[in-house]
mmCIF file of C-alpha atoms in Angstrom:
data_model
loop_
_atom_site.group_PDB
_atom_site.id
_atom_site.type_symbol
_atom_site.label_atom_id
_atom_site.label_comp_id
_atom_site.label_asym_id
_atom_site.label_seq_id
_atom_site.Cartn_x
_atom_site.Cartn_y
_atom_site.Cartn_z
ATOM 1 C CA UNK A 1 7.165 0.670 1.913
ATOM 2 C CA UNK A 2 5.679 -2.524 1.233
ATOM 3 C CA UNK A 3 3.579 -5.278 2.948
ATOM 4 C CA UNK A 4 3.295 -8.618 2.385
ATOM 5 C CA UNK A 5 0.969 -11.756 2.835
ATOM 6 C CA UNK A 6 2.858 -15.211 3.008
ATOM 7 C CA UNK A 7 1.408 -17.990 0.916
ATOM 8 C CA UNK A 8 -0.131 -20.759 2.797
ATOM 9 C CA UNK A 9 2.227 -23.045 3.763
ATOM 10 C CA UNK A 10 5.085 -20.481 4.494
ATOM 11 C CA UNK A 11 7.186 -21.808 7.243
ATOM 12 C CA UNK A 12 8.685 -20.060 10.014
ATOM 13 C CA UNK A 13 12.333 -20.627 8.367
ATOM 14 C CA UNK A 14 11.540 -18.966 4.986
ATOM 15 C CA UNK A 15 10.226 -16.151 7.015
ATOM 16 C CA UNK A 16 13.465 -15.459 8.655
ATOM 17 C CA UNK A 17 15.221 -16.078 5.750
ATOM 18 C CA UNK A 18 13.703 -13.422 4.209
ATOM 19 C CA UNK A 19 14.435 -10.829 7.049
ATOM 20 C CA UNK A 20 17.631 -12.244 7.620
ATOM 21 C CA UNK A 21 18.470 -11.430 3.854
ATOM 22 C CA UNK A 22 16.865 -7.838 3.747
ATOM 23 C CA UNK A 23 18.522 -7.462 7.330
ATOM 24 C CA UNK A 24 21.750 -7.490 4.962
ATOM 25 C CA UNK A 25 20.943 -4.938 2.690
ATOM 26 C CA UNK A 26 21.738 -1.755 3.836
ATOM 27 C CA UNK A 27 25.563 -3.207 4.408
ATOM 28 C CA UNK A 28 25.317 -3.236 0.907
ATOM 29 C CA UNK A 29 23.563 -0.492 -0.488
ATOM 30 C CA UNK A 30 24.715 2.315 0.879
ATOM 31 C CA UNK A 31 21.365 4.431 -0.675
ATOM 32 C CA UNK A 32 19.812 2.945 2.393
ATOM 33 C CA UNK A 33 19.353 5.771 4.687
ATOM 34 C CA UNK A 34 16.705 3.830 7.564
ATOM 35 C CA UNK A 35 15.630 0.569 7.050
ATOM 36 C CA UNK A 36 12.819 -1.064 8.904
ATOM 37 C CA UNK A 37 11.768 -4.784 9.306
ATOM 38 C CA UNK A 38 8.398 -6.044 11.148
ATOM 39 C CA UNK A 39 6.655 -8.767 11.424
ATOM 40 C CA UNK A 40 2.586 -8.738 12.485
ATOM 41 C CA UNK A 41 2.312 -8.375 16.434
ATOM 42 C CA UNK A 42 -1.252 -10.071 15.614
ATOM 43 C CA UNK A 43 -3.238 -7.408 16.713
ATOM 44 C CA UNK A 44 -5.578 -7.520 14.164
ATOM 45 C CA UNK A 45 -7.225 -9.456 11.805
ATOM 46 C CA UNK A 46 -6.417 -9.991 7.791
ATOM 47 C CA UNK A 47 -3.475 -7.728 8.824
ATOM 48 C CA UNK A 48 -0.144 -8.733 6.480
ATOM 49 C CA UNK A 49 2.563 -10.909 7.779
ATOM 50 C CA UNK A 50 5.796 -8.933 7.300
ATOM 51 C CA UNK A 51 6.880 -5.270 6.306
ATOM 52 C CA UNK A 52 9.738 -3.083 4.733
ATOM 53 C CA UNK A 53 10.042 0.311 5.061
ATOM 54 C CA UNK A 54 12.885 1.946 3.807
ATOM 55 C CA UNK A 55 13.532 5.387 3.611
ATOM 56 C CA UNK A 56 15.719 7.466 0.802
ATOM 57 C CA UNK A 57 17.215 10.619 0.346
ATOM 58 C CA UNK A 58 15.249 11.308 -3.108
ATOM 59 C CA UNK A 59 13.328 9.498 -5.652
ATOM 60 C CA UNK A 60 17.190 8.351 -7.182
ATOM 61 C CA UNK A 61 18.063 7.303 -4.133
ATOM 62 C CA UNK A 62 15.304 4.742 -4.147
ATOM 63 C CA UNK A 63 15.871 4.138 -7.305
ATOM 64 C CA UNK A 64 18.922 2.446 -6.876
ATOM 65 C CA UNK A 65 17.726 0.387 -3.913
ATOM 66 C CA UNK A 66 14.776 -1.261 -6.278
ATOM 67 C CA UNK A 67 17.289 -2.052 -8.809
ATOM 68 C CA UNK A 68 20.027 -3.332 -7.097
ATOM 69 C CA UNK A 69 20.971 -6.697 -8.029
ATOM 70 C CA UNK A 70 21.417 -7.567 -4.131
ATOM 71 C CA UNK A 71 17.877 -6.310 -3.487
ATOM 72 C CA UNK A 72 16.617 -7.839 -6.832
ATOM 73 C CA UNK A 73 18.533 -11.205 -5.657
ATOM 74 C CA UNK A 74 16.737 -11.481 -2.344
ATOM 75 C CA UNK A 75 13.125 -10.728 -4.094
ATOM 76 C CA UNK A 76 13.933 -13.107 -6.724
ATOM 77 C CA UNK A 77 15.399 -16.139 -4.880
ATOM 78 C CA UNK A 78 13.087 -15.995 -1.164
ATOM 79 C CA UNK A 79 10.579 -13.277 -1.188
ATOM 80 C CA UNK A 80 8.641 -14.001 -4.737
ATOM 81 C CA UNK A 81 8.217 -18.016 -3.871
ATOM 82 C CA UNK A 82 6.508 -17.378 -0.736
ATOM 83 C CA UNK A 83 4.108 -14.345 -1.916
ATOM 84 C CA UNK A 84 0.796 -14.221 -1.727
ATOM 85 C CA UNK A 85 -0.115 -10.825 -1.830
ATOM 86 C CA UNK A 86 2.091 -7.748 -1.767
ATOM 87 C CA UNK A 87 1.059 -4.001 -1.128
ATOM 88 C CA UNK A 88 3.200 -0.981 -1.717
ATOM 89 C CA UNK A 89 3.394 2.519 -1.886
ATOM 90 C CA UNK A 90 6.126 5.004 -1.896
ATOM 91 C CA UNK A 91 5.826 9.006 -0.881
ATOM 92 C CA UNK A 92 7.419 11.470 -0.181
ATOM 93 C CA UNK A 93 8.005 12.630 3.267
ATOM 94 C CA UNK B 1 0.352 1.615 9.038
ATOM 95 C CA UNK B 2 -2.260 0.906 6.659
ATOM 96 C CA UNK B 3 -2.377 1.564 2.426
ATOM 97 C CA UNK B 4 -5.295 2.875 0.706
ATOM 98 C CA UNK B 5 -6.001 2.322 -2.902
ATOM 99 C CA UNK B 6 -8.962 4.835 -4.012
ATOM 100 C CA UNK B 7 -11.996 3.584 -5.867
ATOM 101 C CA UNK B 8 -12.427 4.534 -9.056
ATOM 102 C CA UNK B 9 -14.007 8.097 -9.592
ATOM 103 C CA UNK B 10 -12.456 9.483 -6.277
ATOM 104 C CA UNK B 11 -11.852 13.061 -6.305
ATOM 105 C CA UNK B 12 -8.641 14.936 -5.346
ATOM 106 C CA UNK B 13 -11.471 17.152 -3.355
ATOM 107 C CA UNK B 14 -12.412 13.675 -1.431
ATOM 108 C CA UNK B 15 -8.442 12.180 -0.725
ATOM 109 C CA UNK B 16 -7.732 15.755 0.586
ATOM 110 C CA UNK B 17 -10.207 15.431 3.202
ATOM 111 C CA UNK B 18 -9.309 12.011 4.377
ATOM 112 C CA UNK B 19 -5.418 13.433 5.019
ATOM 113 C CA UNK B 20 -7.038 16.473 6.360
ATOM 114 C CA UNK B 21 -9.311 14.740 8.387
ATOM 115 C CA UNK B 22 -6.550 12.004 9.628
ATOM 116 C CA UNK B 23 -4.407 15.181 9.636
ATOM 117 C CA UNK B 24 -6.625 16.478 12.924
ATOM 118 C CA UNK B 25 -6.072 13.492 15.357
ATOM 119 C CA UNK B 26 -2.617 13.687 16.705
ATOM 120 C CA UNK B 27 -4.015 17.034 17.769
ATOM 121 C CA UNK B 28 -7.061 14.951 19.403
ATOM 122 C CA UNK B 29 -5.555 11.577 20.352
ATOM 123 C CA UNK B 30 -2.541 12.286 22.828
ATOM 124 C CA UNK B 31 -1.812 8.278 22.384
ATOM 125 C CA UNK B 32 -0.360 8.638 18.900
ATOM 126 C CA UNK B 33 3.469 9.612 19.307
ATOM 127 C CA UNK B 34 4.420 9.871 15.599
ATOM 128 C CA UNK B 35 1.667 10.316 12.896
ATOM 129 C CA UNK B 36 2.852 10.388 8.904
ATOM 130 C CA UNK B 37 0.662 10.342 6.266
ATOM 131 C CA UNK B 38 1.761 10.136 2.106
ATOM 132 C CA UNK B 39 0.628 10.046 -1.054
ATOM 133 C CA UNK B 40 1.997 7.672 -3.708
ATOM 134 C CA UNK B 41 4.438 9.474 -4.986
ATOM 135 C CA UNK B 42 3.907 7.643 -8.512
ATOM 136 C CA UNK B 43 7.100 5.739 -9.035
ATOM 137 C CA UNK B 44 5.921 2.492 -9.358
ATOM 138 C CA UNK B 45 2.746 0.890 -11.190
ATOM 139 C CA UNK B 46 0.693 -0.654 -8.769
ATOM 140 C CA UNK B 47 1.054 1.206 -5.839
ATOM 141 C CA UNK B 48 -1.535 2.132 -3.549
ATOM 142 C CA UNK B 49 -2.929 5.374 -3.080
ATOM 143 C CA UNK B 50 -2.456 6.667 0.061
ATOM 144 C CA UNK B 51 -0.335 5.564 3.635
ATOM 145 C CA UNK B 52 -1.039 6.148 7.152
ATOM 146 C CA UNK B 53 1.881 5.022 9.466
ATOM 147 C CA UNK B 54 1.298 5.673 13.182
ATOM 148 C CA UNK B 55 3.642 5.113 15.948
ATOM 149 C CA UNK B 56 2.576 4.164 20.086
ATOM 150 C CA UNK B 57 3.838 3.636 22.750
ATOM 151 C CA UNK B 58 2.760 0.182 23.140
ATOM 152 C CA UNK B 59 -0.278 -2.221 22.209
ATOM 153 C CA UNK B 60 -2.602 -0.545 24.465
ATOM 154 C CA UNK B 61 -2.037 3.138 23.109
ATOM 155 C CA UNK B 62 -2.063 1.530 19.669
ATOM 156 C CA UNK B 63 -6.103 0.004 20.634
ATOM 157 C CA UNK B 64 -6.837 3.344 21.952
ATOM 158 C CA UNK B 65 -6.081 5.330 18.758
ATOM 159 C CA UNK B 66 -7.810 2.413 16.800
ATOM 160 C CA UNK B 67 -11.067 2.676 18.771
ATOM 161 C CA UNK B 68 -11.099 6.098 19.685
ATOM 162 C CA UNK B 69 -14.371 7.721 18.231
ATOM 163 C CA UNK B 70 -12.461 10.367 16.353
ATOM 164 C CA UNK B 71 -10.905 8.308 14.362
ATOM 165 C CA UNK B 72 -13.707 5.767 13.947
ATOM 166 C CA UNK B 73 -15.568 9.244 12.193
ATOM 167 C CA UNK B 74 -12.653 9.714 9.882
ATOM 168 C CA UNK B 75 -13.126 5.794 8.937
ATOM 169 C CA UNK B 76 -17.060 6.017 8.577
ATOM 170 C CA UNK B 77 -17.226 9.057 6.783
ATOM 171 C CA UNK B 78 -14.284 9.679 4.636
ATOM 172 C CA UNK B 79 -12.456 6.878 4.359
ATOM 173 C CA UNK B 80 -15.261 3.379 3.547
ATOM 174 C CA UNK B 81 -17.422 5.338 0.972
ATOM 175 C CA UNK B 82 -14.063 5.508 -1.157
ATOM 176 C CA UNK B 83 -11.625 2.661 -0.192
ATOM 177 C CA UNK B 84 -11.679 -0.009 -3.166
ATOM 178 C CA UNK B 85 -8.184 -2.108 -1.051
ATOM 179 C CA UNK B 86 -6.916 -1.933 1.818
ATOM 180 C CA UNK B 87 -3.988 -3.046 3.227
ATOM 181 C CA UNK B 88 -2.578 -2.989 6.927
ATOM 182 C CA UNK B 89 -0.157 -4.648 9.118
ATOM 183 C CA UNK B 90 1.148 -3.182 13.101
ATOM 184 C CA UNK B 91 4.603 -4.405 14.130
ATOM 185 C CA UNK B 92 6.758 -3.726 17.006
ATOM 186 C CA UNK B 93 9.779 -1.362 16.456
#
């Protein structure tokens, strides 16, 4: 699962475009097994702007997700211009 | 959900108590629905420490857990002496 913080300057559009294009992923990769999307309700302060959280069969599974040229596509092209800071961590459930 | 990373010179001894500790308020705060709490699993450099990903019914329950004493405890005395980053984000499902 990761978080992220949008750069300053981020607009509304890119935002979408970013769920929009994750949105498409598990059409794709079928390793997907749940795949969740939020954006910050705003309940708190210096809380992160969007999240992912997938979930995997096993550590291969995953594996294949973080690789995939769609997934690295959509990183690549809309989610690492708008960064500002990412968090991530990935467990086992 | 929220991400830990661990300061440097944390003990095992210390990040079992927090999930032991975080481990005891489902059982103590009837407004948390769905409680899961992980350990980076170590596939990735980078990653933070430790998750905790609650699920509520709504904003409300969501404040309640937040403030509720019990959990403030957990916060106060296991979780600040050690946190070095934290990162945290609530969305609606």
């Amino acid at each position: 699962m990761v978080m992220f913080m949008w750069a300053e300057g981020t607009t509304t559009g890119q935002q979408e475009e970013v769920a929009e294009k994750l949105g498409e992923l598990p059409g794709v990769i079928p390793e997907i097994r749940e795949y969740s999307l939020g954006t910050n309700a705003g309940v708190n302060p210096d809380a992160y702007d969007f999240a992912v959280v997938g979930d995997f069969a096993d550590r291969a599974a995953y594996l294949v997700y973080r690789d995939h040229p769609a997934h690295r596509a959509v990183i690549d092209q809309y989610i690492t211009p708008i960064v500002a800071q990412r968090a991530a961590i990935q467990y086992e459930l």
